[in-house]
PDB file of C-alpha atoms in Angstrom:
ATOM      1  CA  UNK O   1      71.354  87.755  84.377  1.00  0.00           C
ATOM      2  CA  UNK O   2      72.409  85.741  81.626  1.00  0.00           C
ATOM      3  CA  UNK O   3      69.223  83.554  82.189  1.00  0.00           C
ATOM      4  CA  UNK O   4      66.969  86.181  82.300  1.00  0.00           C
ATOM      5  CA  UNK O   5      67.797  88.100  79.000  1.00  0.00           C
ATOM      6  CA  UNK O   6      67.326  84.821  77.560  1.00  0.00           C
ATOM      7  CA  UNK O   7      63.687  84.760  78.573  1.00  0.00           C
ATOM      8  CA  UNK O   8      62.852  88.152  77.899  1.00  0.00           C
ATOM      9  CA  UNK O   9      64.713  87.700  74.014  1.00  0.00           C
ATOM     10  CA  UNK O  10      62.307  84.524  73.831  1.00  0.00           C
ATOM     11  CA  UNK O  11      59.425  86.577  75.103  1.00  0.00           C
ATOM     12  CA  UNK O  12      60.648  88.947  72.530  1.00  0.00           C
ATOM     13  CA  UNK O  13      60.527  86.260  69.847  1.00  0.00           C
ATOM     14  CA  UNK O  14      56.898  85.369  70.627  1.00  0.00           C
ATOM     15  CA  UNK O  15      55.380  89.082  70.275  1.00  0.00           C
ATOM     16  CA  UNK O  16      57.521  90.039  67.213  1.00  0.00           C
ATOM     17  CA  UNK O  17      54.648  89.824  64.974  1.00  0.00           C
ATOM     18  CA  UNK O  18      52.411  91.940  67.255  1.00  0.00           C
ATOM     19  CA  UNK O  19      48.722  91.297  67.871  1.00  0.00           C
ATOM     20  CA  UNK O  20      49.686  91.178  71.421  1.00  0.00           C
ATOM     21  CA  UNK O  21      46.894  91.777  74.168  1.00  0.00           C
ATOM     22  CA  UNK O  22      47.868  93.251  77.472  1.00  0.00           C
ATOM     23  CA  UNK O  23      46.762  92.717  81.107  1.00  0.00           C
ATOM     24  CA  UNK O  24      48.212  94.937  83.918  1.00  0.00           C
ATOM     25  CA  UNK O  25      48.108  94.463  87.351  1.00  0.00           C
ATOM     26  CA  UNK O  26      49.143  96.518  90.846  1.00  0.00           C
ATOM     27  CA  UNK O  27      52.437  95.067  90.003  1.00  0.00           C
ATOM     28  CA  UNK O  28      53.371  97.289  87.640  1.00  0.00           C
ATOM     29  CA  UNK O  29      52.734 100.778  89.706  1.00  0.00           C
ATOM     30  CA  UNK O  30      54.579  99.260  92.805  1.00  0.00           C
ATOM     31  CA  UNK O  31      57.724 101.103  91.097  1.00  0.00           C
ATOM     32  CA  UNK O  32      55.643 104.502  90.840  1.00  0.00           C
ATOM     33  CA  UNK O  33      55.490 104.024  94.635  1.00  0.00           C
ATOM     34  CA  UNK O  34      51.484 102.254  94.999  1.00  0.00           C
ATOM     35  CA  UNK O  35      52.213  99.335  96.890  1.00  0.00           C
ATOM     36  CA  UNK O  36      50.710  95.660  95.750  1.00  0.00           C
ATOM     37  CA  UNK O  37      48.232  93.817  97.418  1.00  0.00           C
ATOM     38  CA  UNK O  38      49.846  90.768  97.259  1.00  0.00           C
ATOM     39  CA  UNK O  39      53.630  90.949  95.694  1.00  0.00           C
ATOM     40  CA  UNK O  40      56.961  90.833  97.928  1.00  0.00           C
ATOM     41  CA  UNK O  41      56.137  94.421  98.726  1.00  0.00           C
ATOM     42  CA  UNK O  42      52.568  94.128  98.893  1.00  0.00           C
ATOM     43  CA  UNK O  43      51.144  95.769 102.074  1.00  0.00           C
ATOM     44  CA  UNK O  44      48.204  93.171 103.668  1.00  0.00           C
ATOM     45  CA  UNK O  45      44.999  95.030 104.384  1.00  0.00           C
ATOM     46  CA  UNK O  46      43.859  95.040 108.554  1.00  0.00           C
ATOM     47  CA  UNK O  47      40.790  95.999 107.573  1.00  0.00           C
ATOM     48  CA  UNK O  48      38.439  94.207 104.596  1.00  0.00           C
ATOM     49  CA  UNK O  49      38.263  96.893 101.757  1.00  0.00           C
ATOM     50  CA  UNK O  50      34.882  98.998 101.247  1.00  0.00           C
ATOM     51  CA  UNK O  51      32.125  96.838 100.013  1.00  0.00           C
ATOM     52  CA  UNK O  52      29.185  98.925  97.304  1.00  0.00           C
ATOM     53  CA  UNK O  53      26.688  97.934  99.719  1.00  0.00           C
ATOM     54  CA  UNK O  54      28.448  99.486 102.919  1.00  0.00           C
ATOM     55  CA  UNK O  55      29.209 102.272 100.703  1.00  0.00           C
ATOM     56  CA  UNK O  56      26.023 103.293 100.017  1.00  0.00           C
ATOM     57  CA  UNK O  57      23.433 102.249 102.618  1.00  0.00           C
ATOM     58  CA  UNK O  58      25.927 103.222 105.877  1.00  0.00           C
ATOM     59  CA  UNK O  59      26.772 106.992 106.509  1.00  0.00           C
ATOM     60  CA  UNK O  60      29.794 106.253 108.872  1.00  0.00           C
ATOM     61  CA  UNK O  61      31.263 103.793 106.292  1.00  0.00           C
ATOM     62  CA  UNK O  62      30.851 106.342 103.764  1.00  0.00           C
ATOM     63  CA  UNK O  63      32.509 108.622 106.073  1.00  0.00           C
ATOM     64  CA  UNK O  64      35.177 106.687 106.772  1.00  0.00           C
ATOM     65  CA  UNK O  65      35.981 105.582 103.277  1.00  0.00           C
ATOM     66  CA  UNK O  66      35.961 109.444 101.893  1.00  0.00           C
ATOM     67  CA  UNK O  67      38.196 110.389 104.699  1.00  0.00           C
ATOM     68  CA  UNK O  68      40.547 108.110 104.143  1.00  0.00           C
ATOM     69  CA  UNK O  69      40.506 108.019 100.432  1.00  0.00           C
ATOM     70  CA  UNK O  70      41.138 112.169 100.847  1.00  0.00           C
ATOM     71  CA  UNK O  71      44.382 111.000 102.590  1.00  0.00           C
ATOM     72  CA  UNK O  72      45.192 108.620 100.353  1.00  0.00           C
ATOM     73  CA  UNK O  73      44.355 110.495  96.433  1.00  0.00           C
ATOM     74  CA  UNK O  74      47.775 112.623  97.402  1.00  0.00           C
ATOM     75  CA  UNK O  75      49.684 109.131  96.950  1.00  0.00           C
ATOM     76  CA  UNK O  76      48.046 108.162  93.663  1.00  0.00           C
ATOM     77  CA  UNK O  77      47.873 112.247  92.224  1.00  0.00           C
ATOM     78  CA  UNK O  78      51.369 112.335  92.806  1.00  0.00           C
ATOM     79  CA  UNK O  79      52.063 109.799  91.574  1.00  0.00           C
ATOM     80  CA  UNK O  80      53.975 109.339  87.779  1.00  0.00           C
ATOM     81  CA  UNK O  81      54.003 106.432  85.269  1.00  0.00           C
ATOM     82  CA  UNK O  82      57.333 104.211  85.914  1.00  0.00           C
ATOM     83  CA  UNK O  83      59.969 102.492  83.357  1.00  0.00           C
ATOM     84  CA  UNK O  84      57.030  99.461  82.810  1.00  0.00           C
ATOM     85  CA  UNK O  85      54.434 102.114  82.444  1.00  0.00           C
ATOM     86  CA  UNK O  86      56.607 103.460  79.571  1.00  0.00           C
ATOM     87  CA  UNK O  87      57.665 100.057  78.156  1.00  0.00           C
ATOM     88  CA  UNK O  88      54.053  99.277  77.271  1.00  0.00           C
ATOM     89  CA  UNK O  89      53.328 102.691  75.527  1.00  0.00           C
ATOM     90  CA  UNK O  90      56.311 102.213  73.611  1.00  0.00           C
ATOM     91  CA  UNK O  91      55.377  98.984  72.393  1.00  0.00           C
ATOM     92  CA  UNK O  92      52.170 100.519  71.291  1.00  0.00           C
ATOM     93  CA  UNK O  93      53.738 102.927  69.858  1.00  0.00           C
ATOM     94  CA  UNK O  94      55.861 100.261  67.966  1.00  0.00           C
ATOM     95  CA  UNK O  95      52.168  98.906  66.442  1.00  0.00           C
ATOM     96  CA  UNK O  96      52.774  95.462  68.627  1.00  0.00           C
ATOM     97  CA  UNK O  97      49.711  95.765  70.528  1.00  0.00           C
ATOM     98  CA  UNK O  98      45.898  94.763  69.709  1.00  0.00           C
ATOM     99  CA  UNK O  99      45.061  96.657  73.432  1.00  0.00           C
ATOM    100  CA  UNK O 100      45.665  97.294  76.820  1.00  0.00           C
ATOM    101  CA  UNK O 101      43.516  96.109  79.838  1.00  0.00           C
ATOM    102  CA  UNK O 102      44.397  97.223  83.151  1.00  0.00           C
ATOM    103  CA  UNK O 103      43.023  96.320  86.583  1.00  0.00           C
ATOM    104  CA  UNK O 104      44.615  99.352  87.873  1.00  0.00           C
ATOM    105  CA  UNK O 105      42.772 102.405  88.768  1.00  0.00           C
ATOM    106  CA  UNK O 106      45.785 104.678  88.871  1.00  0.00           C
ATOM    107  CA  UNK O 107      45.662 106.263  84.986  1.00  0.00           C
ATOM    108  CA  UNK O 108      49.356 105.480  84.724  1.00  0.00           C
ATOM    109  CA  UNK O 109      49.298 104.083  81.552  1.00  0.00           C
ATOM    110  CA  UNK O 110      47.829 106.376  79.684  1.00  0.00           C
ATOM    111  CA  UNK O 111      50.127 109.404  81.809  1.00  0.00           C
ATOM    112  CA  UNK O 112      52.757 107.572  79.939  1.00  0.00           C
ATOM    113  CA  UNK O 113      50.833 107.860  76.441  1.00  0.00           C
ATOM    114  CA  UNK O 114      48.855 104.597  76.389  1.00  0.00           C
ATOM    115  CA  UNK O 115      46.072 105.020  74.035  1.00  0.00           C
ATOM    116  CA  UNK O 116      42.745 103.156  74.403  1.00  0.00           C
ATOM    117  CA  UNK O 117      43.187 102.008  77.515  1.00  0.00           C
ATOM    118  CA  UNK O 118      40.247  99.687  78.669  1.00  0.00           C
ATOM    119  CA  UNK O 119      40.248 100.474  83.149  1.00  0.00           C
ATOM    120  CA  UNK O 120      39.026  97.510  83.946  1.00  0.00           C
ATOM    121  CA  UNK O 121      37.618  98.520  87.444  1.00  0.00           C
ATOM    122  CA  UNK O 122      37.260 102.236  86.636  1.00  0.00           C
ATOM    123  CA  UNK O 123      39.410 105.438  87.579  1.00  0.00           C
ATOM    124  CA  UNK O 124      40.376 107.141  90.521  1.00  0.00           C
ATOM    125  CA  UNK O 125      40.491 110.084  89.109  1.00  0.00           C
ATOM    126  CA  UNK O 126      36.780 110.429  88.353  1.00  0.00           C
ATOM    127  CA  UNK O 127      33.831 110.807  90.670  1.00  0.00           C
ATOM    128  CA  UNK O 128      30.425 109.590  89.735  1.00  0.00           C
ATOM    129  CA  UNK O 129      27.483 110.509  91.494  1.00  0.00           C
ATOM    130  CA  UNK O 130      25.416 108.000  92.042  1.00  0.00           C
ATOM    131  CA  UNK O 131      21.694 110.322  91.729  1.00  0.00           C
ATOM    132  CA  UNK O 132      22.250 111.813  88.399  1.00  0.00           C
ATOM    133  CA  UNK O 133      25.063 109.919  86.889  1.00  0.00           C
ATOM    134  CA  UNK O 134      27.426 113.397  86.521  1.00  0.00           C
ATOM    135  CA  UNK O 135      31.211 112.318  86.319  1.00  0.00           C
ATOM    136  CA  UNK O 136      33.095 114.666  87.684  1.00  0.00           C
ATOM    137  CA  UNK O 137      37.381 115.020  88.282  1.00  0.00           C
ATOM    138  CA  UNK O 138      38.578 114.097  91.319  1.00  0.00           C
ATOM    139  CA  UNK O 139      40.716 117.340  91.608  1.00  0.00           C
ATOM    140  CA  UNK O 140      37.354 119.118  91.938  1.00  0.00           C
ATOM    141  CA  UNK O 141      36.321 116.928  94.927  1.00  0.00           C
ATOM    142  CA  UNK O 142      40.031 116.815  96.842  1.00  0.00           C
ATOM    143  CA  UNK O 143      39.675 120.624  96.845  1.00  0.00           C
ATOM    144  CA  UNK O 144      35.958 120.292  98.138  1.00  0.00           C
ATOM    145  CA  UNK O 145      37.204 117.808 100.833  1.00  0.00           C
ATOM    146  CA  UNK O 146      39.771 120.165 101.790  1.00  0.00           C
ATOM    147  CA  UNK O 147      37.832 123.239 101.900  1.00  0.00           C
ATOM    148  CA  UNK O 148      35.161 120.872 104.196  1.00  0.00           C
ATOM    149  CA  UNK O 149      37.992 119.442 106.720  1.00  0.00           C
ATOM    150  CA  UNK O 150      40.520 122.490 107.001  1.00  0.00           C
ATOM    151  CA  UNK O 151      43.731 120.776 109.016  1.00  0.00           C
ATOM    152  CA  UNK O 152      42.618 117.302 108.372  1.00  0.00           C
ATOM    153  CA  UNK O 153      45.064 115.035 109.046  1.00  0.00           C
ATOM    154  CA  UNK O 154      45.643 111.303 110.316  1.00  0.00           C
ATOM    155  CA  UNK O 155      48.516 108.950 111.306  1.00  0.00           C
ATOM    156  CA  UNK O 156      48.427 106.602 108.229  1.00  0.00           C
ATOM    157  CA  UNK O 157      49.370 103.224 108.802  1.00  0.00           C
ATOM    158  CA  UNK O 158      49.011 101.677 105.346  1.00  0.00           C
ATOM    159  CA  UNK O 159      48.253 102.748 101.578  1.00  0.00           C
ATOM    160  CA  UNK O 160      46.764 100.408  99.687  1.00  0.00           C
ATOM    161  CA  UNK O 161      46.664 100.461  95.344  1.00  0.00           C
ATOM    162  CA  UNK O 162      43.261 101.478  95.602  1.00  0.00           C
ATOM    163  CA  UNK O 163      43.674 104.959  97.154  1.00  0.00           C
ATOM    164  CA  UNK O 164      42.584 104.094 100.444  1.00  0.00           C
ATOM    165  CA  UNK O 165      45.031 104.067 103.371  1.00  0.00           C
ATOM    166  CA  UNK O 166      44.164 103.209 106.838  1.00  0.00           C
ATOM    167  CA  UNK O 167      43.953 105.255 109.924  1.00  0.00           C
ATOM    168  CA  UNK O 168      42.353 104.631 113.258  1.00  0.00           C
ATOM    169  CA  UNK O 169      38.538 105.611 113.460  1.00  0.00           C
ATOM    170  CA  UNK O 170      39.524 107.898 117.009  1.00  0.00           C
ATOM    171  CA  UNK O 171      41.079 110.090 113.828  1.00  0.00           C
ATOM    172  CA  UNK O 172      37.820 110.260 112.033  1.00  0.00           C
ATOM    173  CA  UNK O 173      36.058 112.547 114.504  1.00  0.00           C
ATOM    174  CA  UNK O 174      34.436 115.888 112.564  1.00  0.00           C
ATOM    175  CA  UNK O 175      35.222 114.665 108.931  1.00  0.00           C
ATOM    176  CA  UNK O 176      32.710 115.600 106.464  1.00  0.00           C
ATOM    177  CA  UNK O 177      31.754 114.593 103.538  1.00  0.00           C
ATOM    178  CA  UNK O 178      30.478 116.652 100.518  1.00  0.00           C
ATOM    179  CA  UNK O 179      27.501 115.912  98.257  1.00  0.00           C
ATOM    180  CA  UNK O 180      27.305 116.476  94.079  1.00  0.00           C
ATOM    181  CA  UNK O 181      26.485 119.999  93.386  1.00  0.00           C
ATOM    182  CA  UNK O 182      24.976 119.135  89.824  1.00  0.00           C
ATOM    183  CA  UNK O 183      21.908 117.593  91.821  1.00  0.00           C
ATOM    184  CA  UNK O 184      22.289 119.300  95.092  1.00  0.00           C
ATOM    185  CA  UNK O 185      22.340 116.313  97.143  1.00  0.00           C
ATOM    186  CA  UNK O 186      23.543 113.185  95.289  1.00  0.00           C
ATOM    187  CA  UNK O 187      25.424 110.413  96.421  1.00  0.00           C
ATOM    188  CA  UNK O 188      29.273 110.866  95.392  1.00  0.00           C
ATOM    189  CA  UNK O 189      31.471 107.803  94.303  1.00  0.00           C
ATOM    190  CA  UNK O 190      34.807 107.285  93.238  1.00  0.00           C
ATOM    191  CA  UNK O 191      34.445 106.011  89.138  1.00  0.00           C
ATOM    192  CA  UNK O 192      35.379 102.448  90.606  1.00  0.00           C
ATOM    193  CA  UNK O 193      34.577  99.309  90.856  1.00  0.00           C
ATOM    194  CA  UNK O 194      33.980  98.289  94.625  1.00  0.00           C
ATOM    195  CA  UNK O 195      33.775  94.984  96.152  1.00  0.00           C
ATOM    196  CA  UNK O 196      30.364  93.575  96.218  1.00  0.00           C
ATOM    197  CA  UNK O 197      29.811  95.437  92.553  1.00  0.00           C
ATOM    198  CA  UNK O 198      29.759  94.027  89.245  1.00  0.00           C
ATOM    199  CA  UNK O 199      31.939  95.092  86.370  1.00  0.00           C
ATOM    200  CA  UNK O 200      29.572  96.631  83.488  1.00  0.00           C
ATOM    201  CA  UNK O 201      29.095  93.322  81.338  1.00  0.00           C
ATOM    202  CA  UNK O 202      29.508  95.363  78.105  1.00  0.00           C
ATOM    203  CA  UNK O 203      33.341  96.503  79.464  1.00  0.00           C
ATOM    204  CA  UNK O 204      33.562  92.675  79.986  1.00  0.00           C
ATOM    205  CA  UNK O 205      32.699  92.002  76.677  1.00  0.00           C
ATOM    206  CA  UNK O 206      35.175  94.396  75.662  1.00  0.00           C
ATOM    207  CA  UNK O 207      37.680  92.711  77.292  1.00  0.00           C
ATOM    208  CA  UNK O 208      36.466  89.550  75.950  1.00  0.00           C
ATOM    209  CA  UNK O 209      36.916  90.608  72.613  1.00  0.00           C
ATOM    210  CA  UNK O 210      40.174  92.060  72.675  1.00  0.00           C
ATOM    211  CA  UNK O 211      41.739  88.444  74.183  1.00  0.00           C
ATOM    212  CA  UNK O 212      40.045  86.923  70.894  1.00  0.00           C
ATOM    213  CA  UNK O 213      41.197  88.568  68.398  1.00  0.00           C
ATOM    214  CA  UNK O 214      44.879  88.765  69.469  1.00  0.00           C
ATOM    215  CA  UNK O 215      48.074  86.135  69.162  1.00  0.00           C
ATOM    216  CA  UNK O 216      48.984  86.862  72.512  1.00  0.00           C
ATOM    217  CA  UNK O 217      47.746  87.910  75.951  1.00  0.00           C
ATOM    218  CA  UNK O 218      50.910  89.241  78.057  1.00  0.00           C
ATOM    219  CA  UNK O 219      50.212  89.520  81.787  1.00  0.00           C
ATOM    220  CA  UNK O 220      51.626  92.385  83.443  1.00  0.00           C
ATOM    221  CA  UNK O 221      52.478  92.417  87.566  1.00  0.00           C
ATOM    222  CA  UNK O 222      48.844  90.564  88.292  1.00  0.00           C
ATOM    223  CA  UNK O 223      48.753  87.723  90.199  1.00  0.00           C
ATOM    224  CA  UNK O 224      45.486  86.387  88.531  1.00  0.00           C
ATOM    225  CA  UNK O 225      44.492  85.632  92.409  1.00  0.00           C
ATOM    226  CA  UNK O 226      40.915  86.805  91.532  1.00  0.00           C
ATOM    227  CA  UNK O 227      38.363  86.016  88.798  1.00  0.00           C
ATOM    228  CA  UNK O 228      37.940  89.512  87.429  1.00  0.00           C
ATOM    229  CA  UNK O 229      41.051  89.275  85.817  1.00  0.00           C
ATOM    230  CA  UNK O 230      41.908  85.363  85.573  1.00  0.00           C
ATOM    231  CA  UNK O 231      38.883  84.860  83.089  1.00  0.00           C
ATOM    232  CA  UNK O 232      41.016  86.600  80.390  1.00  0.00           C
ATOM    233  CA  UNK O 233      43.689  83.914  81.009  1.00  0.00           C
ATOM    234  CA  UNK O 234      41.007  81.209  81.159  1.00  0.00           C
ATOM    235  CA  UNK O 235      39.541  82.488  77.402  1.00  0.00           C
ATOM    236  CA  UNK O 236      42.595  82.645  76.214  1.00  0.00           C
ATOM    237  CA  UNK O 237      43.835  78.838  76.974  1.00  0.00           C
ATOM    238  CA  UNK O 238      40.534  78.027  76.478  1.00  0.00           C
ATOM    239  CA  UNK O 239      40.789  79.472  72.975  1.00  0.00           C
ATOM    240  CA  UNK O 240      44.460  78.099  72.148  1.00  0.00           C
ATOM    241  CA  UNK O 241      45.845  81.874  72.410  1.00  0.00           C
ATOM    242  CA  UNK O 242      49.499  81.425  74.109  1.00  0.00           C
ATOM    243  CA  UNK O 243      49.828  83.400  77.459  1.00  0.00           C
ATOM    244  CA  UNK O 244      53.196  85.129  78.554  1.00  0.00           C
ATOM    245  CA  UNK O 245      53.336  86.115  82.395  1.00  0.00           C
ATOM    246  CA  UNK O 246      55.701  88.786  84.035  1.00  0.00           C
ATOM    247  CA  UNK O 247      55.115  89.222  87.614  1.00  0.00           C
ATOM    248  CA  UNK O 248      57.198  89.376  90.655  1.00  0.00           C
ATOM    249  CA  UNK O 249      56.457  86.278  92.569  1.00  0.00           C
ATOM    250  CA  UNK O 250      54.034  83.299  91.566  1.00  0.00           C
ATOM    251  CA  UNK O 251      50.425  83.608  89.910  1.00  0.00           C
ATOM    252  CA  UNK O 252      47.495  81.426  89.891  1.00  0.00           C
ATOM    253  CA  UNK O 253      47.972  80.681  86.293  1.00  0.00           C
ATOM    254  CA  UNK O 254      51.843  80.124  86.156  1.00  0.00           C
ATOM    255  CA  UNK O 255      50.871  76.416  85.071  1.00  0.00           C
ATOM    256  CA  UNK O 256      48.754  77.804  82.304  1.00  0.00           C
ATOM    257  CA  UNK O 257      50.928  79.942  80.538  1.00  0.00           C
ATOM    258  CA  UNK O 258      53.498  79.153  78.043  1.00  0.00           C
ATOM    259  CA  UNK O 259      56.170  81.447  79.587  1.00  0.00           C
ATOM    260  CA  UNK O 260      56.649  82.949  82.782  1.00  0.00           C
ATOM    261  CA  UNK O 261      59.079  85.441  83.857  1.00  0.00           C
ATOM    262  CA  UNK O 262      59.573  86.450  87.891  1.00  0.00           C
ATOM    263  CA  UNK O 263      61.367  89.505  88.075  1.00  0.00           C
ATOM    264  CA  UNK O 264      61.130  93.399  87.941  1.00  0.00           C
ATOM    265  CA  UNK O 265      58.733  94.537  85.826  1.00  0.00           C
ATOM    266  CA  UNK O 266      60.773  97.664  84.979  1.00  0.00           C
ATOM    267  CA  UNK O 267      63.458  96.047  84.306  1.00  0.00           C
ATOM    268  CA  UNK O 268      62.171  93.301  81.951  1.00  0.00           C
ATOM    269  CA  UNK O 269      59.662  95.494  79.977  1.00  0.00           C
ATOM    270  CA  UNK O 270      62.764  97.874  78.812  1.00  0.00           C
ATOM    271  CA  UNK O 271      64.890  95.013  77.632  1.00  0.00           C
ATOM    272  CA  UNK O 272      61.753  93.865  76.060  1.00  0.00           C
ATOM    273  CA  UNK O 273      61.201  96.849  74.145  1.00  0.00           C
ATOM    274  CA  UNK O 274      65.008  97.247  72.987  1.00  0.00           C
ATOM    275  CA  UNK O 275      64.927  93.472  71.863  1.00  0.00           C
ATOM    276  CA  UNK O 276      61.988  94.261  69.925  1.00  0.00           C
ATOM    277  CA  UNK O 277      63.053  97.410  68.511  1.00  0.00           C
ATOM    278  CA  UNK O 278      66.140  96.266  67.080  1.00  0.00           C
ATOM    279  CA  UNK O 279      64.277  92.963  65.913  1.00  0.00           C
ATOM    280  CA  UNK O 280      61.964  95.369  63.573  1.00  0.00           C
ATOM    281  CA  UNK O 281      64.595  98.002  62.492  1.00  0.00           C
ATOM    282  CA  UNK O 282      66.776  94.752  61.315  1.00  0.00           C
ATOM    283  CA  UNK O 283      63.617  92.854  59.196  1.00  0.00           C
ATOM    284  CA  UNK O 284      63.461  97.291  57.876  1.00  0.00           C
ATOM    285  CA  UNK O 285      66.589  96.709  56.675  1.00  0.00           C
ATOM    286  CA  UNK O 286      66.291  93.536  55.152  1.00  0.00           C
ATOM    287  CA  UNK O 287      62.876  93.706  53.486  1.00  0.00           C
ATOM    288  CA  UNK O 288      64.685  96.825  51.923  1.00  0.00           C
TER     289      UNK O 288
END
């Protein structure tokens, strides 16, 4: 324990003077109860996750995705932000923070109070249609579903960060799906980011920017195992801009970073904040 406080003070010590960038991962919601990919409680998928193309040029894999993504919005609605959801708006709050970047589609940060919150890979909680661009809630569309499938229900084997769970396909049998109502007929999509689809470049950029004008980028529960988020580490090294990484187990970039820290993200980010907090009132009281 002793150990660890150590780290976190020396994290502490590197972000005093703010300017601080952060990237979240699935890591951080797995204590709001949305398991990781890829952590120690990370559930493995048994099936490969919906594709864009699949999505939209297959009827049964739409089918199947909206079914089981009905199942699966209860887990992520219900959801509420955890202690490392909190830390992070706090240290906003605190002025320590250039931005947030999250790979997350869960809104959790900004249910704790995040402001300006760049999603990454889009929202759950948004529906797009892909015919006339309307963005709908995803409230609306649950209570569309429901009203379509009366008694739905499935055995659910898995829930995955992404809202989907998985089911058998005997279970799928008389699911419907609904269409936008703005159009009367267009394609509906959740406000995601699906495999096989590109991030918009100009959120990229955003990203981009962010990581360059900040004196730190602090990585939060992501295990940088894919590009879409490791390129913000790669600027940033590239760029001479220290990188701090908090994540239960090992990341691709461990050997990039100049600190790493494996352990609970709720209970490090608290600790961080209170190191942090007491670090500013005490410079308060001396610059008075």
């Amino acid at each position: 324990m002793q150990a660890l406080n150590e780290r976190v003070a020396e994290l502490a010590a590197m972000m005093a003077e703010g300017g601080v960038a952060v990237l979240s991962g699935a890591g951080l919601s797995t204590e709001s109860g949305i398991p990781d990919y890829r952590g120690p409680d990370g559930v493995q998928r048994r099936h490969a996750p919906m594709t864009y193309q699949a999505f939209t040029r297959e009827p049964q894999s739409r089918v199947r995705y909206w079914a089981r993504s009905h199942l699966g919005w209860r887990t992520i609605a219900r959801a509420s932000p955890n202690n490392g959801h909190q830390a992070v708006a706090a240290l906003q709050r605190h002025g320590l923070l250039s931005g947030i970047v999250t790979q997350n589609v869960d809104g959790l940060h900004q249910a704790a109070g995040a402001d300006g919150v760049i999603e990454l890979h889009g929202s759950l909680d948004r529906v797009i249609c892909l015919g006339c661009g309307e963005i709908t809630p995803r409230a609306d569309l649950h209570r569309r579903l429901h009203r379509a499938n009366p008694g739905f229900s499935a055995r659910i084997t898995a829930v995955h960060p992404d809202g989907d769970v998985e089911f058998g396909d005997d279970e799928l049998a008389g699911f419907g799906t609904v269409d936008c109502t703005g159009c009367a007929g267009g394609m509906l999509k959740p406000d995601v980011v699906f495999f096989g689809e590109t991030v918009p470049a100009a959120r990229v950029q955003q990203c981009f920017d962010l990581v360059e004008r900040s004196r730190l980028l602090l990585v939060l529960g992501s295990s940088l195992t894919v590009m879409s988020g490791r390129r913000f580490v790669i600027r940033a090294v590239k760029l001479g801009i220290p990188v701090a990484i908090v994540n239960r187990g090992t990341t691709r970039s461990d050997d990039q970073a100049t600190l790493t820290l494996d352990a609970p993200l709720g209970q490090v980010l608290p600790t961080l904040v209170h190191h942090l907090a007491g670090r500013r009132l005490t410079e308060t009281a001396l610059s008075g």
